[in-house]
PDB file of C-alpha atoms in Angstrom:
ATOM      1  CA  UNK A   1     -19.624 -47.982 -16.529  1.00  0.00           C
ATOM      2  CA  UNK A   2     -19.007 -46.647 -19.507  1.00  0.00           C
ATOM      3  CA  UNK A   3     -15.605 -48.848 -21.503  1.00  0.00           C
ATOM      4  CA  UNK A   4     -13.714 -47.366 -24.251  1.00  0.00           C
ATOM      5  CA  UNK A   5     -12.010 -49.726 -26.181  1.00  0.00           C
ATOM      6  CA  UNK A   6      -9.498 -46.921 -28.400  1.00  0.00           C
ATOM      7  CA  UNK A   7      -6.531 -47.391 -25.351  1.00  0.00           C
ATOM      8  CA  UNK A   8      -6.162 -51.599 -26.954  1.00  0.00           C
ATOM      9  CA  UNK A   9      -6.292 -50.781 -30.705  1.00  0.00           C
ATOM     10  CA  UNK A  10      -3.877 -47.399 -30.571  1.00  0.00           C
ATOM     11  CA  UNK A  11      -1.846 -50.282 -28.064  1.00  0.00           C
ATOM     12  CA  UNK A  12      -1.777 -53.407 -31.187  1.00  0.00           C
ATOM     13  CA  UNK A  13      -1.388 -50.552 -33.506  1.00  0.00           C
ATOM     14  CA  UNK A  14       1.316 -48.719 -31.683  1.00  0.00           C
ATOM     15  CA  UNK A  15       3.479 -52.128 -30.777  1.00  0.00           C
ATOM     16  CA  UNK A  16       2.618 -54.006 -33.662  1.00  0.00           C
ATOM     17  CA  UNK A  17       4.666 -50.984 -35.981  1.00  0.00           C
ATOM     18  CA  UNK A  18       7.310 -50.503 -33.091  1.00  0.00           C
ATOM     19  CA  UNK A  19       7.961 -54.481 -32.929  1.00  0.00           C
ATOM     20  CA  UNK A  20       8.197 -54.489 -36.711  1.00  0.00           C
ATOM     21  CA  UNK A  21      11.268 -51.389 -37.418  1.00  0.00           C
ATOM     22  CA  UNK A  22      12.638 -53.120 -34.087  1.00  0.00           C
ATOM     23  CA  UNK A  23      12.658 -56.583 -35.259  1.00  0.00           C
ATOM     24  CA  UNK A  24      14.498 -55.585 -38.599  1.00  0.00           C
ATOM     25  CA  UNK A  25      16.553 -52.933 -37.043  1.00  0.00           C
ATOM     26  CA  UNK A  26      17.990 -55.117 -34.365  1.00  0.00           C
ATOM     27  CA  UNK A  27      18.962 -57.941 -36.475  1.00  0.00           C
ATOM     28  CA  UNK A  28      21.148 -55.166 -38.856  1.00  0.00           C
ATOM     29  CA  UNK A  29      22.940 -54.047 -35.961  1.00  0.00           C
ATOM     30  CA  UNK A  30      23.348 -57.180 -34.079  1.00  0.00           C
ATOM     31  CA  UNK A  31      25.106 -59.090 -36.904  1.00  0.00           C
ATOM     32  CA  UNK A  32      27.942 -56.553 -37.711  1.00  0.00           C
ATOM     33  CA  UNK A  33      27.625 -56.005 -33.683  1.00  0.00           C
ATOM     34  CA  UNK A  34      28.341 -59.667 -32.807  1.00  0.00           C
ATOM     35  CA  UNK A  35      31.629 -59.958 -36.232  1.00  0.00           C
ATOM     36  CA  UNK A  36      32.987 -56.581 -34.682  1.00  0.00           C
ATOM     37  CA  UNK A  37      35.641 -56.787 -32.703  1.00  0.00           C
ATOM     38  CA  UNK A  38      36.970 -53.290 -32.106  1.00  0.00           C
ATOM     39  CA  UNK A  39      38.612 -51.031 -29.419  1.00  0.00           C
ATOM     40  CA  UNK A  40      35.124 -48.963 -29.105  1.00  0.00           C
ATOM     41  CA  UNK A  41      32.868 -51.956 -29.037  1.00  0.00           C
ATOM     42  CA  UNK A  42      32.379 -52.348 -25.091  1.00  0.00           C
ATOM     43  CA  UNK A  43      31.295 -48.175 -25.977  1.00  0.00           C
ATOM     44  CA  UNK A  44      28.838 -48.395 -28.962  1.00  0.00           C
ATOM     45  CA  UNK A  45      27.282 -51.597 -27.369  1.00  0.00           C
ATOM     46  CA  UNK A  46      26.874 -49.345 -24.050  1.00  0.00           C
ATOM     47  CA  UNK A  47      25.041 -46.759 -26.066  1.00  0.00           C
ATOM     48  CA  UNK A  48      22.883 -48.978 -27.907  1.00  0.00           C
ATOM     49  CA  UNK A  49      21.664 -50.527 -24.382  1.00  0.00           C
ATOM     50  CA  UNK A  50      21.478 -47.514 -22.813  1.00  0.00           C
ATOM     51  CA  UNK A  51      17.643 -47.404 -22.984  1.00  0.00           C
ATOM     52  CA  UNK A  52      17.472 -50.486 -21.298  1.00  0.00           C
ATOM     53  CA  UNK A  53      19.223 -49.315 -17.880  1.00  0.00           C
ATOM     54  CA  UNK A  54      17.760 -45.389 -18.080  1.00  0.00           C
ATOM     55  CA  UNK A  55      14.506 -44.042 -16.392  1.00  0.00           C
ATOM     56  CA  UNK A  56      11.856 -44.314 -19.462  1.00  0.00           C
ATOM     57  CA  UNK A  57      11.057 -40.582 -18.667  1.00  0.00           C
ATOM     58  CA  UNK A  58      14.443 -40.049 -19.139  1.00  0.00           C
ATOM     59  CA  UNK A  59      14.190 -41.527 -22.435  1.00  0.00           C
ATOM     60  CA  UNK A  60      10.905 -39.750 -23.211  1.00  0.00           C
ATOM     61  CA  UNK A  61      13.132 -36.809 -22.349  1.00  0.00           C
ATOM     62  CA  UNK A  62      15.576 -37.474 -25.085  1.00  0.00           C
ATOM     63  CA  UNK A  63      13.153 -38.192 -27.634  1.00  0.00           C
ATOM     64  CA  UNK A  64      11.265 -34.638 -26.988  1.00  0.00           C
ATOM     65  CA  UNK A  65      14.687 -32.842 -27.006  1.00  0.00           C
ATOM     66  CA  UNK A  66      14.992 -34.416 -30.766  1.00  0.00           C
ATOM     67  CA  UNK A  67      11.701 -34.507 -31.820  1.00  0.00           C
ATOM     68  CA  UNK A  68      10.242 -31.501 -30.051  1.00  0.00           C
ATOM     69  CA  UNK A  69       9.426 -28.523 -31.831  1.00  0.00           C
ATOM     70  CA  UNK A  70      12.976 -27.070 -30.836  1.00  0.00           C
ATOM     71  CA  UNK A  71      14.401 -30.073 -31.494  1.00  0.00           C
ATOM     72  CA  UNK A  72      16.642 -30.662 -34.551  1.00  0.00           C
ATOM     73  CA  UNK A  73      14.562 -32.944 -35.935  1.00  0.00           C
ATOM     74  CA  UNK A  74      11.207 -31.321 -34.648  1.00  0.00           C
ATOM     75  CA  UNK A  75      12.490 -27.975 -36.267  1.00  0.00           C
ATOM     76  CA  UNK A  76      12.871 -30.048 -39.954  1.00  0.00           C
ATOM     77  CA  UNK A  77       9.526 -31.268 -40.013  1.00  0.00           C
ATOM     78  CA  UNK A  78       8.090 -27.962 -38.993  1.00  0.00           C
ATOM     79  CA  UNK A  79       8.825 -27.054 -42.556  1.00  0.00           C
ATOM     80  CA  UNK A  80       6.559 -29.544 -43.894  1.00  0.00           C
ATOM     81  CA  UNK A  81       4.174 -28.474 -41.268  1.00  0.00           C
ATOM     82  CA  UNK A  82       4.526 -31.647 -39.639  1.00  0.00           C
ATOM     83  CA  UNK A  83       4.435 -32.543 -35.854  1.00  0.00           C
ATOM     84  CA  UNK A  84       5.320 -35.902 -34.408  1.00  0.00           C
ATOM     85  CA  UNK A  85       4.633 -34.609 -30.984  1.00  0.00           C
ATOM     86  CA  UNK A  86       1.168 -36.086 -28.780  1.00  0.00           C
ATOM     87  CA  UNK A  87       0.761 -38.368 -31.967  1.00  0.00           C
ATOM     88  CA  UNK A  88       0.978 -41.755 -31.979  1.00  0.00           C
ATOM     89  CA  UNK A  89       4.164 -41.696 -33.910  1.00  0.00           C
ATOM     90  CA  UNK A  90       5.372 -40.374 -30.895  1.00  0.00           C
ATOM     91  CA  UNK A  91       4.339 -43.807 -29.262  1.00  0.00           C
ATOM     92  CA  UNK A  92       5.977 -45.527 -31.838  1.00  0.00           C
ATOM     93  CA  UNK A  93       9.248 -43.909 -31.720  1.00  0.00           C
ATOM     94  CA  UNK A  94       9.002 -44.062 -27.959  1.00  0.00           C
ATOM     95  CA  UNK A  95       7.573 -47.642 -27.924  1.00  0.00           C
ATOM     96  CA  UNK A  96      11.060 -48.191 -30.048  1.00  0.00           C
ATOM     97  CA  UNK A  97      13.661 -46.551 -27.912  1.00  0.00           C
ATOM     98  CA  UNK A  98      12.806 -48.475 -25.149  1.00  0.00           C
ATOM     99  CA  UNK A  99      12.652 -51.996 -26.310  1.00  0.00           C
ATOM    100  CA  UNK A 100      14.972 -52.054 -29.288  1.00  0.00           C
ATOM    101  CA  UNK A 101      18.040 -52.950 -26.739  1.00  0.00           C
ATOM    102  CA  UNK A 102      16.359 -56.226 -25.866  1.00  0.00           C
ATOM    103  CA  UNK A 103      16.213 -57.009 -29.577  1.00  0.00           C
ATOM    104  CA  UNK A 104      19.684 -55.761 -30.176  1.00  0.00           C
ATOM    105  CA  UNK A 105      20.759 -57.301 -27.006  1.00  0.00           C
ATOM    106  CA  UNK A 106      19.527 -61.098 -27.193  1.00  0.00           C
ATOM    107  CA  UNK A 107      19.905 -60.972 -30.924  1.00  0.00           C
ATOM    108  CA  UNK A 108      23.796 -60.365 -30.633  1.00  0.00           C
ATOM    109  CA  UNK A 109      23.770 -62.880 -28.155  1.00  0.00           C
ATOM    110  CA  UNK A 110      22.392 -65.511 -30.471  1.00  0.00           C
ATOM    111  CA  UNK A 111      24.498 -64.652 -33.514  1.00  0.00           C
ATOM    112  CA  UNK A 112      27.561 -65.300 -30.945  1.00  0.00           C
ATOM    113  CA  UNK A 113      26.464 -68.475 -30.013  1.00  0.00           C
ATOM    114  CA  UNK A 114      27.064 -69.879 -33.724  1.00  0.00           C
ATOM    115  CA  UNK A 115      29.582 -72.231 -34.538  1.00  0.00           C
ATOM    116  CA  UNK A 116      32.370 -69.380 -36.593  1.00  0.00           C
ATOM    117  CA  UNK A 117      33.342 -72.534 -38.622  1.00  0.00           C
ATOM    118  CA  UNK A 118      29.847 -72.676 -40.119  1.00  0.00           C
ATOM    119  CA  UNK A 119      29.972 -69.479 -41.330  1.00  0.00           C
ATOM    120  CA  UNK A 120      33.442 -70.349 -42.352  1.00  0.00           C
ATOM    121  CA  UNK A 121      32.560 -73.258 -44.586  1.00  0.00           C
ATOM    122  CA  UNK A 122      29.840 -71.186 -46.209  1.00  0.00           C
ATOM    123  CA  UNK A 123      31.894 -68.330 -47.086  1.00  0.00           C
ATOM    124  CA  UNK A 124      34.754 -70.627 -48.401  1.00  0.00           C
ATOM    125  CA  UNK A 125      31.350 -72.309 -50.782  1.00  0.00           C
ATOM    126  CA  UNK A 126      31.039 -69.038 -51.882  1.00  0.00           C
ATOM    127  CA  UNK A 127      28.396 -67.774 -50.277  1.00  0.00           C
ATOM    128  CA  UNK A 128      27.867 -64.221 -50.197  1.00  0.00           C
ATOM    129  CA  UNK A 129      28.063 -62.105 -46.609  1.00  0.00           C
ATOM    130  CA  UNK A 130      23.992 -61.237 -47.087  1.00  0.00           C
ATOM    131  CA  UNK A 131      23.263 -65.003 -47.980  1.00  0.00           C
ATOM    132  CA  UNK A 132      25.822 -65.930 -45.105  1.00  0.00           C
ATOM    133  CA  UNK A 133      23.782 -63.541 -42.852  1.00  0.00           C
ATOM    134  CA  UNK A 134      20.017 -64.081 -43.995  1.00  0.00           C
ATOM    135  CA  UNK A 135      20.333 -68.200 -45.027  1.00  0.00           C
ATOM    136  CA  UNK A 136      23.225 -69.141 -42.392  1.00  0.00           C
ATOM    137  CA  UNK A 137      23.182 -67.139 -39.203  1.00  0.00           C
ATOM    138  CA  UNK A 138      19.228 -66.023 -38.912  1.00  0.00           C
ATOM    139  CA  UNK A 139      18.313 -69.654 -39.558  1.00  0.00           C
ATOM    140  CA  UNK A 140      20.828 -70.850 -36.819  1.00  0.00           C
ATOM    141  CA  UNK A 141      19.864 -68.007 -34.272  1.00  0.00           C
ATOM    142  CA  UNK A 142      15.956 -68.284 -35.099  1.00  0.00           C
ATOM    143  CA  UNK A 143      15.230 -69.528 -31.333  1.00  0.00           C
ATOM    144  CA  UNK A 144      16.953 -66.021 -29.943  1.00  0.00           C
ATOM    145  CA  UNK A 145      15.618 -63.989 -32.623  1.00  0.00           C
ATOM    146  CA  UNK A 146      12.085 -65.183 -31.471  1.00  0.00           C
ATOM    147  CA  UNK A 147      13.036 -64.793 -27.777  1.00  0.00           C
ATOM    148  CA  UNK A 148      14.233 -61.129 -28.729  1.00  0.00           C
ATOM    149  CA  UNK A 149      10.790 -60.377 -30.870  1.00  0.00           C
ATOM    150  CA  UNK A 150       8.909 -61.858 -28.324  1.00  0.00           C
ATOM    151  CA  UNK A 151      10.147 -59.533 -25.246  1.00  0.00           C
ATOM    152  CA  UNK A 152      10.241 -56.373 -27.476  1.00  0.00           C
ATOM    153  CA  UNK A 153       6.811 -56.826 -28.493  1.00  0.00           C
ATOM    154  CA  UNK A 154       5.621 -57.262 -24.588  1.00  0.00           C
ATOM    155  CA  UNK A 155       8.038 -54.045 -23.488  1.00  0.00           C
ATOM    156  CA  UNK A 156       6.361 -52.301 -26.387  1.00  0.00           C
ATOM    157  CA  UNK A 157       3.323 -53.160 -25.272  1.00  0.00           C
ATOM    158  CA  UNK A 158       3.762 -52.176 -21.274  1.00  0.00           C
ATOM    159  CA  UNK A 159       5.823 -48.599 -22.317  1.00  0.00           C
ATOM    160  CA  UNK A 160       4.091 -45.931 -20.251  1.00  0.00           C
ATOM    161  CA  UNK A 161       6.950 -43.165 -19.081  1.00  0.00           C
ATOM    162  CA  UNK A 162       8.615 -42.373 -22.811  1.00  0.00           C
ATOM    163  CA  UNK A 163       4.892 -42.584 -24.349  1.00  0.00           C
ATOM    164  CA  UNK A 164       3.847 -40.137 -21.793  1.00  0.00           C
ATOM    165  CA  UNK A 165       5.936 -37.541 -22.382  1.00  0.00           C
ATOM    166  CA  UNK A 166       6.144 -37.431 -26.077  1.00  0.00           C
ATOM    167  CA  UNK A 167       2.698 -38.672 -26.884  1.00  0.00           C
ATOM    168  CA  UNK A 168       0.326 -37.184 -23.848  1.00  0.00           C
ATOM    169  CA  UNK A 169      -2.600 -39.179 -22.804  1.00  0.00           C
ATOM    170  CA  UNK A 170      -5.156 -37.919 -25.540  1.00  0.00           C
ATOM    171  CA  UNK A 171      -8.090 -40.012 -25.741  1.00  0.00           C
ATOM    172  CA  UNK A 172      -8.578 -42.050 -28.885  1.00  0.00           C
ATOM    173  CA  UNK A 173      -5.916 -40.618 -30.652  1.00  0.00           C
ATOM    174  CA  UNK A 174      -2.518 -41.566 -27.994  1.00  0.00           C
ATOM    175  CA  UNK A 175      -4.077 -43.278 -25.034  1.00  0.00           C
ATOM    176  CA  UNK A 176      -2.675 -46.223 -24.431  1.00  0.00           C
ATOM    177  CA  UNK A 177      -3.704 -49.096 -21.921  1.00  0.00           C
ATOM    178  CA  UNK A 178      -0.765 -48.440 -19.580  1.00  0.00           C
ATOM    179  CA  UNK A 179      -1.965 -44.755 -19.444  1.00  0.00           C
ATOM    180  CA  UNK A 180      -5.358 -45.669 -19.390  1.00  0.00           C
ATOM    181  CA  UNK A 181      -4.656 -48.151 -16.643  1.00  0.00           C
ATOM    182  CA  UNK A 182      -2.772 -45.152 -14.642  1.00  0.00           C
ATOM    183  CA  UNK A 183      -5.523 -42.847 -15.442  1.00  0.00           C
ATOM    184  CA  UNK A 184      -7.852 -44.999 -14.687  1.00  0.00           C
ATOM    185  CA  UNK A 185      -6.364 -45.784 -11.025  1.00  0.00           C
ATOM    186  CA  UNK A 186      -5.913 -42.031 -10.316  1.00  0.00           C
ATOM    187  CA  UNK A 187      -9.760 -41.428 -11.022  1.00  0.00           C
ATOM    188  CA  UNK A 188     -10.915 -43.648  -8.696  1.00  0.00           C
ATOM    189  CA  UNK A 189     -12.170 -46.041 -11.453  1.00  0.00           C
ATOM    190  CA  UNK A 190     -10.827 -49.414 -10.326  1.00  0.00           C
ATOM    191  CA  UNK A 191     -12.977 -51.493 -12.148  1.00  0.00           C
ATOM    192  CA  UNK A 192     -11.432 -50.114 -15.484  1.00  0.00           C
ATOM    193  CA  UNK A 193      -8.191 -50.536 -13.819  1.00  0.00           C
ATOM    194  CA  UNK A 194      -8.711 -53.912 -13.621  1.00  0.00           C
ATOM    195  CA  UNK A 195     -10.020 -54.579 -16.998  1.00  0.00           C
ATOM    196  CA  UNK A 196      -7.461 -53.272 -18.741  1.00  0.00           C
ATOM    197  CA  UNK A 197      -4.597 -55.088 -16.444  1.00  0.00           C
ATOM    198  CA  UNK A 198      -6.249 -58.003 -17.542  1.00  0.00           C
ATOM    199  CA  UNK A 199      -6.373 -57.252 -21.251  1.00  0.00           C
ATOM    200  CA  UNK A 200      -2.548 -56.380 -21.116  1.00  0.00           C
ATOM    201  CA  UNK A 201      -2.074 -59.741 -18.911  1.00  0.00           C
ATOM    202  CA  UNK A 202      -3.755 -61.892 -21.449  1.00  0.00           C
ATOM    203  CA  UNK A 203      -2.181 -60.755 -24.626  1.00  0.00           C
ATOM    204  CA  UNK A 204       1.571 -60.567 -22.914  1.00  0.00           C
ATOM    205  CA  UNK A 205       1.340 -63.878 -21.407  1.00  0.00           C
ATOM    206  CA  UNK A 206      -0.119 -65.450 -25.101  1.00  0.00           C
ATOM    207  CA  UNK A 207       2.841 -63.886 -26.784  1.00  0.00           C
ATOM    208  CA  UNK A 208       5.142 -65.573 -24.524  1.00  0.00           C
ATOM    209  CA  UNK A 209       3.382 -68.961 -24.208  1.00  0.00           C
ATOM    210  CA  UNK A 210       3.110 -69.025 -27.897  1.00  0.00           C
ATOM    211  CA  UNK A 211       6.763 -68.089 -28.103  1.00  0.00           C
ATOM    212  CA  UNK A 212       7.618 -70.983 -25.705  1.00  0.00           C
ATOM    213  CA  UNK A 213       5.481 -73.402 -27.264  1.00  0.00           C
ATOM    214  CA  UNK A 214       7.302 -72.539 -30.690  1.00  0.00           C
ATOM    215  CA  UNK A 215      10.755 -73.004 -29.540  1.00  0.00           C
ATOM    216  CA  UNK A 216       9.530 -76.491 -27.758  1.00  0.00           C
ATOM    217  CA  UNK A 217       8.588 -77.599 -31.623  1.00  0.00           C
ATOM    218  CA  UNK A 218      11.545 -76.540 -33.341  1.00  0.00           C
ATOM    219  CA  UNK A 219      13.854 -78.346 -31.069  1.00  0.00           C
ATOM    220  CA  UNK A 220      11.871 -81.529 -30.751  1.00  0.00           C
ATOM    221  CA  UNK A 221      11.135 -81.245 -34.620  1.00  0.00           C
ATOM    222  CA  UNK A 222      15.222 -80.676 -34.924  1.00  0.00           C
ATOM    223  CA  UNK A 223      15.859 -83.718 -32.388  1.00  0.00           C
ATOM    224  CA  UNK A 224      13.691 -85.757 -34.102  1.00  0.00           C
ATOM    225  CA  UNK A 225      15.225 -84.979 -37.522  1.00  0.00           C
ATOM    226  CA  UNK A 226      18.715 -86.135 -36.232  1.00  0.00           C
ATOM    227  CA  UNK A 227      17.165 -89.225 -34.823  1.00  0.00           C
TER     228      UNK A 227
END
């Protein structure tokens, strides 16, 4: 049996950039997200979650009608005679699409859950709104934040529809282990199959325990602090 290893590093590589832009970009649209209070909030928060309820081919659909060589955005970079499309940038923007709503999502829902007069008190200190934002609120919502960065990474890591139809299934260059897991099944080669499931088990499951254990830390490190 011959076991090619490329599907798990293009996978770490793939999520490990896609967790990154979604861990920052989440937490800059969550915060003026969870403060906004506006007649067309119920409609941007709808499209920002959108991802989350869709098909992920029908994502991977969107993304190629933007990125795609007739695409606005594919058309742009053709000028630099550049191509996003079956590359693993592709998997990264697709990897993105799909799991930056549970970022956005449990983020917003963890700035909510702060007490408005502490925020108060340290704007009436004289605190600025970035130090109120990066030294107040992230601090305070830390246990969500982790939550959030801990499920996008594990989404980013199981994306298969959206990565398939912008990035292909090219070996060693955009084969990840979900496709290699469904390619894998559909040649009759169950004992990669099974290999791989357990390779994506293991590392979701560690990223969750070692979420879990974290949080269990803070609060007993935070419990005994007030003791």
């Amino acid at each position: 049996m011959n076991f090619d290893f490329s599907p798990a590093w293009i996978s770490i590589k793939v999520t490990a950039i896609a967790t990154i832009i979604i861990f920052f970009l989440g937490l800059a649209i969550a915060w003026p997200m969870s403060n906004y209070n506006g007649k067309w909030k119920g409609v941007i928060d709808s499209i920002l979650t959108l991802p989350l309820v869709l098909p992920p081919t029908v994502a991977g659909f969107g993304i190629l009608l933007l990125i795609g060589k007739r695409g606005p955005v594919g058309q742009f970079l053709n000028l630099f005679g550049f191509n996003i499309i079956f590359s693993w940038y592709a998997a990264v923007i697709a990897a993105i699409v799909v799991a930056f709503p549970l970022m956005y999502k449990t983020t917003m829902g963890a700035f909510e859950q702060i007490d408005t007069n502490i925020l108060s008190a340290a704007r009436t200190l004289g605190a600025s709104e970035w130090k109120v934002f990066w030294h107040v609120a992230v601090p305070l919502a830390r246990p969500g934040i982790a939550a959030a960065t801990a499920l996008s990474f594990a989404r980013c890591l199981g994306e298969f529809g959206a990565t398939l139809m912008v990035a292909g299934s090219i070996p060693g260059k955009t084969e990840t282990i979900p496709i290699a897991i469904y390619f894998a099944t559909q040649g009759g080669e169950m004992e990669v199959a099974i290999i791989w499931v357990a390779i994506i088990f293991a590392i979701s499951l560690t990223v969750l325990v070692i979420n879990n254990y974290w949080d269990s830390y803070k609060k007993k490190g935070r419990y005994g602090a007030g003791a």
